[in-house]
Amino acid sequence: MKVIKQLQIKFILSIVIVEMFVFAGVILSLNMMITHRERNEARMFLEMLAENDGHRPRPPRPEDMERLAKNGQNFPRDKAQLGFESEFDATTSATQNSSHFFFDNTSSLLGLTHDKQAGLRNYFAVKIAPTGELKEVIQDFPLSYTDEEIATLVSRIFQEEKRYGTIDGVMYSVTTIDSGNKLICFLNCNAELKTLYKFYIYSILVYISCLVISLIISLPVSAFMVRPIREAFIKQKQFIADAGHELKTPIAVISANLDVLENEIKGNKWLEYIKAENTRMGELVKDLLYLAKNDAGRNPLNFSDFDFSNAVENSILPFEVVAFESGKRLTLDIQPGIICTGDEKSLKQVFIILVDNAIKNSESGAKITVRAFVEGQKILFKVHNTGAGIPKEELEKIFLRFYRSDYSRARKTGGYGLGLAIARAIATDHGGTLTANSEVGKWAEFTLALPRKK
């Protein structure tokens, strides 16, 4: 059922990754939008200060409003049009009608509300001579900055040479006025920045919480999604197992009848064909049963310490005659005294499958080398053969069930493409790996890697 678990994990990862990007997009967009709006509002406030000589515009006097109403005019934005004094009366402006700083047309022009403007009051401005000398500090209320701190801010601004910027949470704008003098307007945004910082922290916490919740929800959802696949997979395995058991009996009966007929009809080539195909069918059923039991976890392995070197040698020696008759050379290079913990019988089956595969899939005159040695904490068993090799795109496909790399040779070599699938299943059950490597037209090599202790 490993395939079903892997499929369920992929469903969970897909759900979580999609939600991760969606939540990230929403939260980042929201943070960027709020940050951009706060920055624009602060910049417009600084522009308004620069247009009003570093002051916040005061409400128009009643006589100005009456005069404008008689002339059929609206409240203007420029203070000069109102007949303001050359020097702004800061104290009077700050104390009179402290909750009303703009009229509707001014607020709409700036894109800000009365409440928003009322919150941006921690500001001041300075006039700077062309030489960099501080000429005047413009303030509408008492400041919490000393002359030294203001001078430090001004010097840092001159070093940066920017029109707009932020220094230690204080936004500023630089405007050139008459005679080369400059007006620098300051707006303390530390409170706003702290609020934005808290908002970012809360956004991250919400983002992580959403991912955790989505992960929790995706567990039952993924289980529900793979349930039909799980049931179909179980039915398929059960069918293979049942069919295998049912086929064993007629195969055994056919084999017994063939033995009787061979005694009565000797040298009949048709009987030989039937017997060969019956033998192949028996091997196929045997392999299918093994894989079905392995998928169902019903292949118990008897782990014990055994001499790995002797097991390899005893399994491979019978193939020397087969290789010689095929015009191929089989060479053994086995490190003596290797002790392995595992199921000796099933591992011998892996040795036989790999060597048999190398002999069958190599041309006459090929050299087959079998090596067994210890490397670090792993026991390695390698089967190398010269020949046509395996294309790179098929190095993993050859371990699939019923997959044949070269169908033109399938009938000549025999088998059904289950041997390597069985070998990899045994390697996995031992906590090891079975991999293939090749260079097309030159060689192919299979490597079984097992842990020294399991």
Tab-separated table of C-alpha atoms in Angstrom:
chain	number	residue	atom	x	y	z
A	1	MET	CA	0.000	0.000	0.000
A	2	LYS	CA	3.023	2.268	-0.314
A	3	VAL	CA	1.710	3.580	-3.631
A	4	ILE	CA	-1.545	4.703	-1.998
A	5	LYS	CA	0.333	6.440	0.820
A	6	GLN	CA	2.564	8.226	-1.674
A	7	LEU	CA	-0.486	9.306	-3.659
A	8	GLN	CA	-2.171	10.619	-0.506
A	9	ILE	CA	0.980	12.541	0.424
A	10	LYS	CA	1.017	14.100	-3.045
A	11	PHE	CA	-2.614	15.161	-2.646
A	12	ILE	CA	-1.820	16.761	0.711
A	13	LEU	CA	1.234	18.550	-0.660
A	14	SER	CA	-0.731	19.791	-3.664
A	15	ILE	CA	-3.485	21.212	-1.477
A	16	VAL	CA	-1.074	22.838	0.962
A	17	ILE	CA	1.157	24.300	-1.773
A	18	VAL	CA	-1.792	25.800	-3.651
A	19	GLU	CA	-3.212	27.324	-0.467
A	20	MET	CA	0.257	28.510	0.534
A	21	PHE	CA	0.611	30.536	-2.661
A	22	VAL	CA	-2.978	31.810	-2.502
A	23	PHE	CA	-2.654	32.953	1.123
A	24	ALA	CA	0.764	34.448	0.436
A	25	GLY	CA	-0.610	36.383	-2.524
A	26	VAL	CA	-3.582	37.720	-0.569
A	27	ILE	CA	-1.597	38.697	2.528
A	28	LEU	CA	1.293	40.221	0.581
A	29	SER	CA	-1.097	42.192	-1.594
A	30	LEU	CA	-2.914	43.485	1.470
A	31	ASN	CA	0.336	44.456	3.202
A	32	MET	CA	1.685	46.172	0.108
A	33	MET	CA	-1.568	48.037	-0.469
A	34	ILE	CA	-1.735	49.327	3.111
A	35	THR	CA	1.964	50.246	3.130
A	36	HIS	CA	1.653	52.032	-0.209
A	37	ARG	CA	-1.390	53.967	0.945
A	38	GLU	CA	0.233	55.035	4.203
A	39	ARG	CA	3.314	56.187	2.336
A	40	ASN	CA	1.309	58.152	-0.217
A	41	GLU	CA	-0.794	59.828	2.461
A	42	ALA	CA	2.328	60.831	4.351
A	43	ARG	CA	3.929	62.171	1.169
A	44	MET	CA	0.827	64.203	0.293
A	45	PHE	CA	0.839	65.622	3.809
A	46	LEU	CA	4.470	66.685	3.340
A	47	GLU	CA	3.591	68.285	-0.001
A	48	MET	CA	0.794	70.179	1.683
A	49	LEU	CA	3.260	71.443	4.323
A	50	ALA	CA	5.687	72.519	1.594
A	51	GLU	CA	2.946	74.429	-0.237
A	52	ASN	CA	2.008	76.253	2.974
A	53	ASP	CA	5.519	77.291	3.971
A	54	GLY	CA	5.916	74.446	6.472
A	55	HIS	CA	2.587	75.089	8.232
A	56	ARG	CA	-0.646	73.240	8.326
A	57	PRO	CA	-3.406	75.379	6.765
A	58	ARG	CA	-5.707	76.946	9.286
A	59	PRO	CA	-9.461	77.285	8.840
A	60	PRO	CA	-10.484	80.407	6.897
A	61	ARG	CA	-11.585	83.379	8.921
A	62	PRO	CA	-15.318	84.220	8.883
A	63	GLU	CA	-14.677	87.466	7.024
A	64	ASP	CA	-12.766	85.553	4.315
A	65	MET	CA	-15.619	83.112	3.920
A	66	GLU	CA	-18.139	85.968	3.659
A	67	ARG	CA	-15.990	87.725	1.099
A	68	LEU	CA	-15.642	84.603	-0.999
A	69	ALA	CA	-19.342	83.815	-0.738
A	70	LYS	CA	-20.262	87.279	-1.986
A	71	ASN	CA	-17.961	86.821	-4.958
A	72	GLY	CA	-19.356	83.326	-5.653
A	73	GLN	CA	-15.995	81.661	-5.096
A	74	ASN	CA	-15.039	78.415	-3.316
A	75	PHE	CA	-12.483	78.071	-0.583
A	76	PRO	CA	-9.068	78.134	-2.299
A	77	ARG	CA	-6.135	75.906	-1.516
A	78	ASP	CA	-3.375	78.506	-1.690
A	79	LYS	CA	-3.028	80.479	1.507
A	80	ALA	CA	-1.904	83.552	-0.425
A	81	GLN	CA	-5.350	83.758	-2.019
A	82	LEU	CA	-6.883	84.043	1.439
A	83	GLY	CA	-4.754	86.992	2.363
A	84	PHE	CA	-2.835	85.095	5.043
A	85	GLU	CA	-0.131	86.925	6.867
A	86	SER	CA	3.427	86.466	5.798
A	87	GLU	CA	4.165	84.723	9.069
A	88	PHE	CA	1.758	81.992	10.037
A	89	ASP	CA	0.181	82.325	13.464
A	90	ALA	CA	1.018	78.774	14.630
A	91	THR	CA	-0.227	79.010	18.185
A	92	THR	CA	-3.611	80.441	17.199
A	93	SER	CA	-4.011	77.889	14.404
A	94	ALA	CA	-3.232	74.944	16.700
A	95	THR	CA	-5.623	76.000	19.450
A	96	GLN	CA	-8.582	77.200	17.406
A	97	ASN	CA	-10.879	74.443	16.212
A	98	SER	CA	-8.230	71.751	16.837
A	99	SER	CA	-10.403	68.995	15.373
A	100	HIS	CA	-11.033	70.794	12.040
A	101	PHE	CA	-8.045	71.466	9.775
A	102	PHE	CA	-9.450	71.306	6.251
A	103	PHE	CA	-12.684	71.921	4.554
A	104	ASP	CA	-14.240	69.376	2.232
A	105	ASN	CA	-12.725	70.685	-0.977
A	106	THR	CA	-9.200	70.666	0.496
A	107	SER	CA	-9.609	67.134	1.917
A	108	SER	CA	-10.973	65.756	-1.315
A	109	LEU	CA	-8.167	67.401	-3.206
A	110	LEU	CA	-5.582	65.640	-1.031
A	111	GLY	CA	-7.506	62.365	-0.927
A	112	LEU	CA	-7.545	62.306	2.910
A	113	THR	CA	-10.275	62.417	5.521
A	114	HIS	CA	-10.579	64.777	8.477
A	115	ASP	CA	-9.768	61.985	10.925
A	116	LYS	CA	-6.703	60.921	8.978
A	117	GLN	CA	-5.370	64.452	8.861
A	118	ALA	CA	-6.035	64.879	12.556
A	119	GLY	CA	-3.759	61.915	13.236
A	120	LEU	CA	-0.812	63.359	11.277
A	121	ARG	CA	0.160	66.248	13.522
A	122	ASN	CA	3.677	65.362	14.679
A	123	TYR	CA	5.444	67.480	12.092
A	124	PHE	CA	7.746	70.465	11.660
A	125	ALA	CA	9.826	72.144	8.974
A	126	VAL	CA	13.156	73.939	8.673
A	127	LYS	CA	14.533	76.496	6.262
A	128	ILE	CA	18.084	75.955	5.066
A	129	ALA	CA	20.374	78.452	3.409
A	130	PRO	CA	22.239	77.451	0.224
A	131	THR	CA	25.343	77.042	2.375
A	132	GLY	CA	23.575	74.442	4.528
A	133	GLU	CA	23.078	76.811	7.459
A	134	LEU	CA	19.917	76.275	9.516
A	135	LYS	CA	17.949	79.534	9.249
A	136	GLU	CA	14.581	78.794	10.859
A	137	VAL	CA	12.619	76.019	12.543
A	138	ILE	CA	8.913	76.164	11.671
A	139	GLN	CA	6.612	74.516	14.189
A	140	ASP	CA	2.912	74.684	14.928
A	141	PHE	CA	3.299	73.175	18.405
A	142	PRO	CA	6.117	72.355	20.841
A	143	LEU	CA	8.533	69.726	19.485
A	144	SER	CA	10.175	66.769	21.199
A	145	TYR	CA	13.345	67.304	19.131
A	146	THR	CA	16.326	69.291	20.320
A	147	ASP	CA	18.270	71.674	18.106
A	148	GLU	CA	21.122	69.144	17.958
A	149	GLU	CA	18.787	66.361	16.809
A	150	ILE	CA	17.281	68.602	14.139
A	151	ALA	CA	20.752	69.609	12.945
A	152	THR	CA	21.739	65.917	12.737
A	153	LEU	CA	18.656	65.102	10.659
A	154	VAL	CA	19.373	67.989	8.300
A	155	SER	CA	23.015	66.959	7.824
A	156	ARG	CA	22.021	63.359	7.045
A	157	ILE	CA	19.483	64.581	4.496
A	158	PHE	CA	22.133	66.664	2.752
A	159	GLN	CA	24.345	63.567	2.566
A	160	GLU	CA	21.613	61.452	0.944
A	161	GLU	CA	20.595	64.166	-1.559
A	162	LYS	CA	17.056	62.872	-2.054
A	163	ARG	CA	13.815	64.718	-2.619
A	164	TYR	CA	11.887	62.276	-0.411
A	165	GLY	CA	13.113	59.786	2.138
A	166	THR	CA	12.866	58.329	5.630
A	167	ILE	CA	15.388	58.594	8.453
A	168	ASP	CA	14.798	56.807	11.768
A	169	GLY	CA	11.050	56.676	11.190
A	170	VAL	CA	10.833	60.360	10.134
A	171	MET	CA	9.706	61.068	6.580
A	172	TYR	CA	10.945	64.219	4.883
A	173	SER	CA	10.603	66.197	1.687
A	174	VAL	CA	13.032	68.775	0.326
A	175	THR	CA	11.719	71.760	-1.648
A	176	THR	CA	13.722	74.601	-3.161
A	177	ILE	CA	12.203	78.015	-2.405
A	178	ASP	CA	13.259	81.597	-3.035
A	179	SER	CA	16.903	82.649	-3.448
A	180	GLY	CA	18.167	79.065	-3.411
A	181	ASN	CA	16.928	78.415	0.109
A	182	LYS	CA	15.471	75.024	0.836
A	183	LEU	CA	12.462	74.028	2.888
A	184	ILE	CA	12.656	70.624	4.540
A	185	CYS	CA	9.369	69.288	5.940
A	186	PHE	CA	9.449	66.496	8.499
A	187	LEU	CA	6.711	64.079	9.525
A	188	ASN	CA	7.244	61.646	12.407
A	189	CYS	CA	5.809	58.291	11.276
A	190	ASN	CA	7.103	56.096	14.093
A	191	ALA	CA	3.601	55.382	15.377
A	192	GLU	CA	2.413	54.399	11.906
A	193	LEU	CA	5.503	52.233	11.334
A	194	LYS	CA	4.977	50.423	14.635
A	195	THR	CA	1.384	49.762	13.666
A	196	LEU	CA	2.463	48.432	10.272
A	197	TYR	CA	5.104	46.248	11.945
A	198	LYS	CA	2.480	44.729	14.233
A	199	PHE	CA	0.248	44.190	11.235
A	200	TYR	CA	3.060	42.332	9.453
A	201	ILE	CA	3.625	40.112	12.500
A	202	TYR	CA	-0.088	39.338	12.767
A	203	SER	CA	-0.192	38.612	9.016
A	204	ILE	CA	2.625	36.085	9.370
A	205	LEU	CA	0.870	34.430	12.317
A	206	VAL	CA	-2.394	34.273	10.374
A	207	TYR	CA	-0.521	32.870	7.355
A	208	ILE	CA	1.100	30.106	9.416
A	209	SER	CA	-2.208	29.339	11.152
A	210	CYS	CA	-3.970	29.045	7.798
A	211	LEU	CA	-1.317	26.639	6.524
A	212	VAL	CA	-1.605	24.489	9.652
A	213	ILE	CA	-5.392	24.461	9.402
A	214	SER	CA	-5.240	23.612	5.697
A	215	LEU	CA	-2.832	20.759	6.475
A	216	ILE	CA	-5.181	19.395	9.133
A	217	ILE	CA	-8.177	19.675	6.822
A	218	SER	CA	-6.319	18.124	3.877
A	219	LEU	CA	-5.666	14.884	5.792
A	220	PRO	CA	-9.287	13.640	5.793
A	221	VAL	CA	-9.912	15.235	2.391
A	222	SER	CA	-6.983	13.390	0.793
A	223	ALA	CA	-8.060	10.147	2.467
A	224	PHE	CA	-11.526	10.601	0.971
A	225	MET	CA	-10.058	11.326	-2.468
A	226	VAL	CA	-7.828	8.242	-2.571
A	227	ARG	CA	-10.440	5.891	-1.103
A	228	PRO	CA	-11.742	4.714	-4.525
A	229	ILE	CA	-8.161	4.202	-5.714
A	230	ARG	CA	-7.318	2.282	-2.552
A	231	GLU	CA	-10.329	0.012	-2.979
A	232	ALA	CA	-9.538	-0.594	-6.664
A	233	PHE	CA	-5.905	-1.326	-5.810
A	234	ILE	CA	-6.908	-3.813	-3.105
A	235	LYS	CA	-9.327	-5.540	-5.479
A	236	GLN	CA	-6.641	-5.722	-8.166
A	237	LYS	CA	-4.124	-7.313	-5.796
A	238	GLN	CA	-6.736	-9.722	-4.514
A	239	PHE	CA	-7.618	-10.687	-8.074
A	240	ILE	CA	-3.971	-11.352	-8.941
A	241	ALA	CA	-3.492	-13.445	-5.827
A	242	ASP	CA	-6.695	-15.417	-6.396
A	243	ALA	CA	-5.953	-15.910	-10.084
A	244	GLY	CA	-2.440	-17.077	-9.258
A	245	HIS	CA	-3.688	-19.632	-6.783
A	246	GLU	CA	-6.320	-20.870	-9.226
A	247	LEU	CA	-3.763	-21.176	-12.044
A	248	LYS	CA	-1.309	-23.208	-9.997
A	249	THR	CA	-3.559	-26.277	-10.009
A	250	PRO	CA	-4.151	-26.564	-13.781
A	251	ILE	CA	-0.471	-25.842	-14.450
A	252	ALA	CA	0.538	-28.656	-12.126
A	253	VAL	CA	-2.011	-31.003	-13.766
A	254	ILE	CA	-0.757	-30.115	-17.261
A	255	SER	CA	2.834	-30.706	-16.177
A	256	ALA	CA	1.973	-34.118	-14.735
A	257	ASN	CA	0.078	-35.157	-17.890
A	258	LEU	CA	2.968	-34.010	-20.059
A	259	ASP	CA	5.350	-36.239	-18.113
A	260	VAL	CA	3.070	-39.234	-18.741
A	261	LEU	CA	2.750	-38.441	-22.457
A	262	GLU	CA	6.527	-38.043	-22.818
A	263	ASN	CA	6.974	-41.618	-21.616
A	264	GLU	CA	4.490	-42.856	-24.194
A	265	ILE	CA	5.315	-40.491	-27.085
A	266	LYS	CA	9.020	-39.839	-27.048
A	267	GLY	CA	10.735	-37.179	-29.147
A	268	ASN	CA	7.522	-35.302	-30.019
A	269	LYS	CA	8.371	-31.636	-30.650
A	270	TRP	CA	4.797	-30.469	-29.957
A	271	LEU	CA	4.950	-31.900	-26.476
A	272	GLU	CA	8.257	-30.131	-25.944
A	273	TYR	CA	6.672	-26.810	-26.981
A	274	ILE	CA	3.748	-27.349	-24.634
A	275	LYS	CA	6.060	-28.272	-21.778
A	276	ALA	CA	8.260	-25.203	-22.326
A	277	GLU	CA	5.286	-22.856	-22.360
A	278	ASN	CA	3.783	-24.552	-19.311
A	279	THR	CA	7.067	-24.043	-17.465
A	280	ARG	CA	7.104	-20.353	-18.407
A	281	MET	CA	3.507	-20.004	-17.263
A	282	GLY	CA	4.416	-21.575	-13.941
A	283	GLU	CA	7.276	-19.090	-13.471
A	284	LEU	CA	4.956	-16.182	-14.311
A	285	VAL	CA	2.343	-17.301	-11.789
A	286	LYS	CA	5.060	-17.749	-9.189
A	287	ASP	CA	6.353	-14.200	-9.764
A	288	LEU	CA	2.852	-12.734	-9.713
A	289	LEU	CA	2.083	-14.445	-6.431
A	290	TYR	CA	5.306	-13.151	-4.912
A	291	LEU	CA	4.546	-9.546	-5.911
A	292	ALA	CA	0.934	-9.803	-4.749
A	293	LYS	CA	2.023	-11.127	-1.357
A	294	ASN	CA	4.723	-8.481	-1.116
A	295	ASP	CA	2.199	-5.699	-1.824
A	296	ALA	CA	-0.074	-7.122	0.858
A	297	GLY	CA	2.818	-7.435	3.314
A	298	ARG	CA	2.479	-11.215	3.469
A	299	ASN	CA	6.041	-12.112	2.503
A	300	PRO	CA	7.699	-12.664	5.875
A	301	LEU	CA	11.471	-12.246	5.831
A	302	ASN	CA	13.670	-14.200	8.221
A	303	PHE	CA	16.450	-11.791	9.168
A	304	SER	CA	19.656	-13.289	10.489
A	305	ASP	CA	23.409	-12.845	10.174
A	306	PHE	CA	24.892	-14.829	7.278
A	307	ASP	CA	28.044	-14.906	5.181
A	308	PHE	CA	27.228	-12.573	2.320
A	309	SER	CA	30.385	-13.501	0.387
A	310	ASN	CA	29.583	-17.220	0.380
A	311	ALA	CA	25.945	-16.536	-0.548
A	312	VAL	CA	27.034	-14.533	-3.599
A	313	GLU	CA	29.569	-17.133	-4.693
A	314	ASN	CA	27.173	-20.072	-4.291
A	315	SER	CA	24.468	-18.229	-6.266
A	316	ILE	CA	26.699	-17.123	-9.140
A	317	LEU	CA	28.927	-20.168	-9.748
A	318	PRO	CA	26.239	-22.171	-11.633
A	319	PHE	CA	26.101	-19.311	-14.188
A	320	GLU	CA	29.727	-19.880	-15.255
A	321	VAL	CA	28.655	-22.766	-17.470
A	322	VAL	CA	25.719	-20.784	-18.882
A	323	ALA	CA	27.970	-17.832	-19.694
A	324	PHE	CA	30.618	-20.067	-21.272
A	325	GLU	CA	28.069	-21.787	-23.505
A	326	SER	CA	26.778	-18.348	-24.568
A	327	GLY	CA	30.264	-17.225	-25.592
A	328	LYS	CA	30.550	-14.782	-22.683
A	329	ARG	CA	33.057	-14.430	-19.863
A	330	LEU	CA	31.925	-14.264	-16.233
A	331	THR	CA	34.380	-12.842	-13.660
A	332	LEU	CA	33.905	-12.788	-9.878
A	333	ASP	CA	35.513	-10.249	-7.533
A	334	ILE	CA	34.126	-10.987	-4.053
A	335	GLN	CA	35.533	-9.577	-0.844
A	336	PRO	CA	35.730	-12.472	1.637
A	337	GLY	CA	34.197	-12.489	5.082
A	338	ILE	CA	31.326	-10.046	4.521
A	339	ILE	CA	28.646	-10.548	7.172
A	340	CYS	CA	25.166	-9.261	6.343
A	341	THR	CA	21.936	-9.140	8.330
A	342	GLY	CA	18.988	-10.084	6.154
A	343	ASP	CA	16.985	-12.852	4.575
A	344	GLU	CA	19.573	-15.014	2.813
A	345	LYS	CA	17.101	-16.869	0.601
A	346	SER	CA	15.487	-13.728	-0.868
A	347	LEU	CA	18.848	-11.996	-1.366
A	348	LYS	CA	20.152	-15.006	-3.274
A	349	GLN	CA	17.143	-14.575	-5.527
A	350	VAL	CA	18.287	-10.983	-6.227
A	351	PHE	CA	21.809	-12.197	-7.112
A	352	ILE	CA	20.396	-14.764	-9.521
A	353	ILE	CA	18.004	-12.259	-11.155
A	354	LEU	CA	20.748	-9.672	-11.781
A	355	VAL	CA	23.317	-12.105	-13.160
A	356	ASP	CA	20.740	-13.907	-15.301
A	357	ASN	CA	19.596	-10.518	-16.613
A	358	ALA	CA	23.195	-9.565	-17.516
A	359	ILE	CA	23.804	-12.822	-19.403
A	360	LYS	CA	20.534	-12.694	-21.315
A	361	ASN	CA	20.845	-9.042	-22.311
A	362	SER	CA	24.430	-8.994	-23.544
A	363	GLU	CA	25.896	-10.037	-26.875
A	364	SER	CA	28.290	-12.878	-27.570
A	365	GLY	CA	31.806	-12.042	-26.404
A	366	ALA	CA	30.568	-9.763	-23.621
A	367	LYS	CA	32.391	-9.556	-20.311
A	368	ILE	CA	30.279	-9.858	-17.136
A	369	THR	CA	31.838	-8.825	-13.850
A	370	VAL	CA	30.266	-9.535	-10.452
A	371	ARG	CA	31.646	-7.622	-7.466
A	372	ALA	CA	30.766	-7.726	-3.764
A	373	PHE	CA	32.477	-5.476	-1.220
A	374	VAL	CA	31.965	-3.246	1.802
A	375	GLU	CA	32.011	0.538	1.482
A	376	GLY	CA	31.501	2.473	4.695
A	377	GLN	CA	28.327	1.245	6.355
A	378	LYS	CA	26.983	-0.348	3.170
A	379	ILE	CA	27.391	-3.696	1.481
A	380	LEU	CA	27.506	-3.327	-2.299
A	381	PHE	CA	26.766	-5.971	-4.919
A	382	LYS	CA	27.455	-4.896	-8.507
A	383	VAL	CA	26.835	-6.673	-11.792
A	384	HIS	CA	28.575	-5.043	-14.777
A	385	ASN	CA	28.320	-6.210	-18.360
A	386	THR	CA	29.589	-4.852	-21.649
A	387	GLY	CA	27.185	-4.541	-24.526
A	388	ALA	CA	24.445	-2.361	-25.947
A	389	GLY	CA	23.596	-0.726	-22.609
A	390	ILE	CA	20.320	0.874	-21.548
A	391	PRO	CA	19.022	4.285	-22.706
A	392	LYS	CA	19.049	6.905	-19.960
A	393	GLU	CA	15.287	7.456	-20.124
A	394	GLU	CA	14.681	3.754	-19.399
A	395	LEU	CA	16.954	3.327	-16.365
A	396	GLU	CA	13.958	3.621	-14.017
A	397	LYS	CA	11.332	2.137	-16.312
A	398	ILE	CA	13.087	-1.249	-16.403
A	399	PHE	CA	12.096	-1.764	-12.746
A	400	LEU	CA	8.405	-1.475	-13.620
A	401	ARG	CA	6.366	-4.637	-13.807
A	402	PHE	CA	6.056	-6.217	-17.252
A	403	TYR	CA	8.269	-3.528	-18.793
A	404	ARG	CA	10.640	-4.765	-21.483
A	405	SER	CA	13.332	-2.417	-22.778
A	406	ASP	CA	13.803	-4.345	-26.042
A	407	TYR	CA	10.663	-6.160	-27.179
A	408	SER	CA	12.450	-7.674	-30.170
A	409	ARG	CA	14.568	-9.738	-27.759
A	410	ALA	CA	11.781	-10.502	-25.296
A	411	ARG	CA	10.871	-13.794	-26.857
A	412	LYS	CA	14.490	-14.924	-27.225
A	413	THR	CA	15.537	-14.193	-23.642
A	414	GLY	CA	12.302	-15.344	-22.028
A	415	GLY	CA	10.703	-13.904	-18.929
A	416	TYR	CA	7.926	-11.387	-18.527
A	417	GLY	CA	9.709	-8.321	-17.157
A	418	LEU	CA	9.017	-9.107	-13.495
A	419	GLY	CA	12.495	-10.097	-12.343
A	420	LEU	CA	13.870	-6.588	-11.738
A	421	ALA	CA	10.615	-5.522	-10.069
A	422	ILE	CA	10.950	-8.467	-7.649
A	423	ALA	CA	14.643	-7.683	-7.054
A	424	ARG	CA	13.899	-4.050	-6.191
A	425	ALA	CA	11.044	-5.087	-3.887
A	426	ILE	CA	13.420	-7.401	-1.988
A	427	ALA	CA	16.050	-4.653	-1.773
A	428	THR	CA	13.477	-2.211	-0.401
A	429	ASP	CA	12.294	-4.749	2.187
A	430	HIS	CA	15.899	-4.946	3.404
A	431	GLY	CA	16.177	-1.176	3.716
A	432	GLY	CA	18.461	-1.020	0.690
A	433	THR	CA	18.363	0.239	-2.884
A	434	LEU	CA	18.683	-1.262	-6.343
A	435	THR	CA	19.744	1.128	-9.096
A	436	ALA	CA	20.903	0.917	-12.706
A	437	ASN	CA	23.491	2.898	-14.609
A	438	SER	CA	24.591	2.616	-18.209
A	439	GLU	CA	26.394	4.101	-21.169
A	440	VAL	CA	24.589	3.280	-24.369
A	441	GLY	CA	26.645	1.133	-26.684
A	442	LYS	CA	29.286	0.319	-24.071
A	443	TRP	CA	28.086	-1.101	-20.759
A	444	ALA	CA	25.325	-1.482	-18.157
A	445	GLU	CA	25.630	-1.918	-14.407
A	446	PHE	CA	23.206	-2.794	-11.599
A	447	THR	CA	24.048	-1.914	-7.993
A	448	LEU	CA	22.456	-3.437	-4.893
A	449	ALA	CA	23.259	-1.430	-1.735
A	450	LEU	CA	22.370	-2.899	1.663
A	451	PRO	CA	22.967	-1.599	5.180
A	452	ARG	CA	25.477	-3.653	7.133
A	453	LYS	CA	23.020	-3.931	10.041
A	454	LYS	CA	19.219	-3.907	9.778
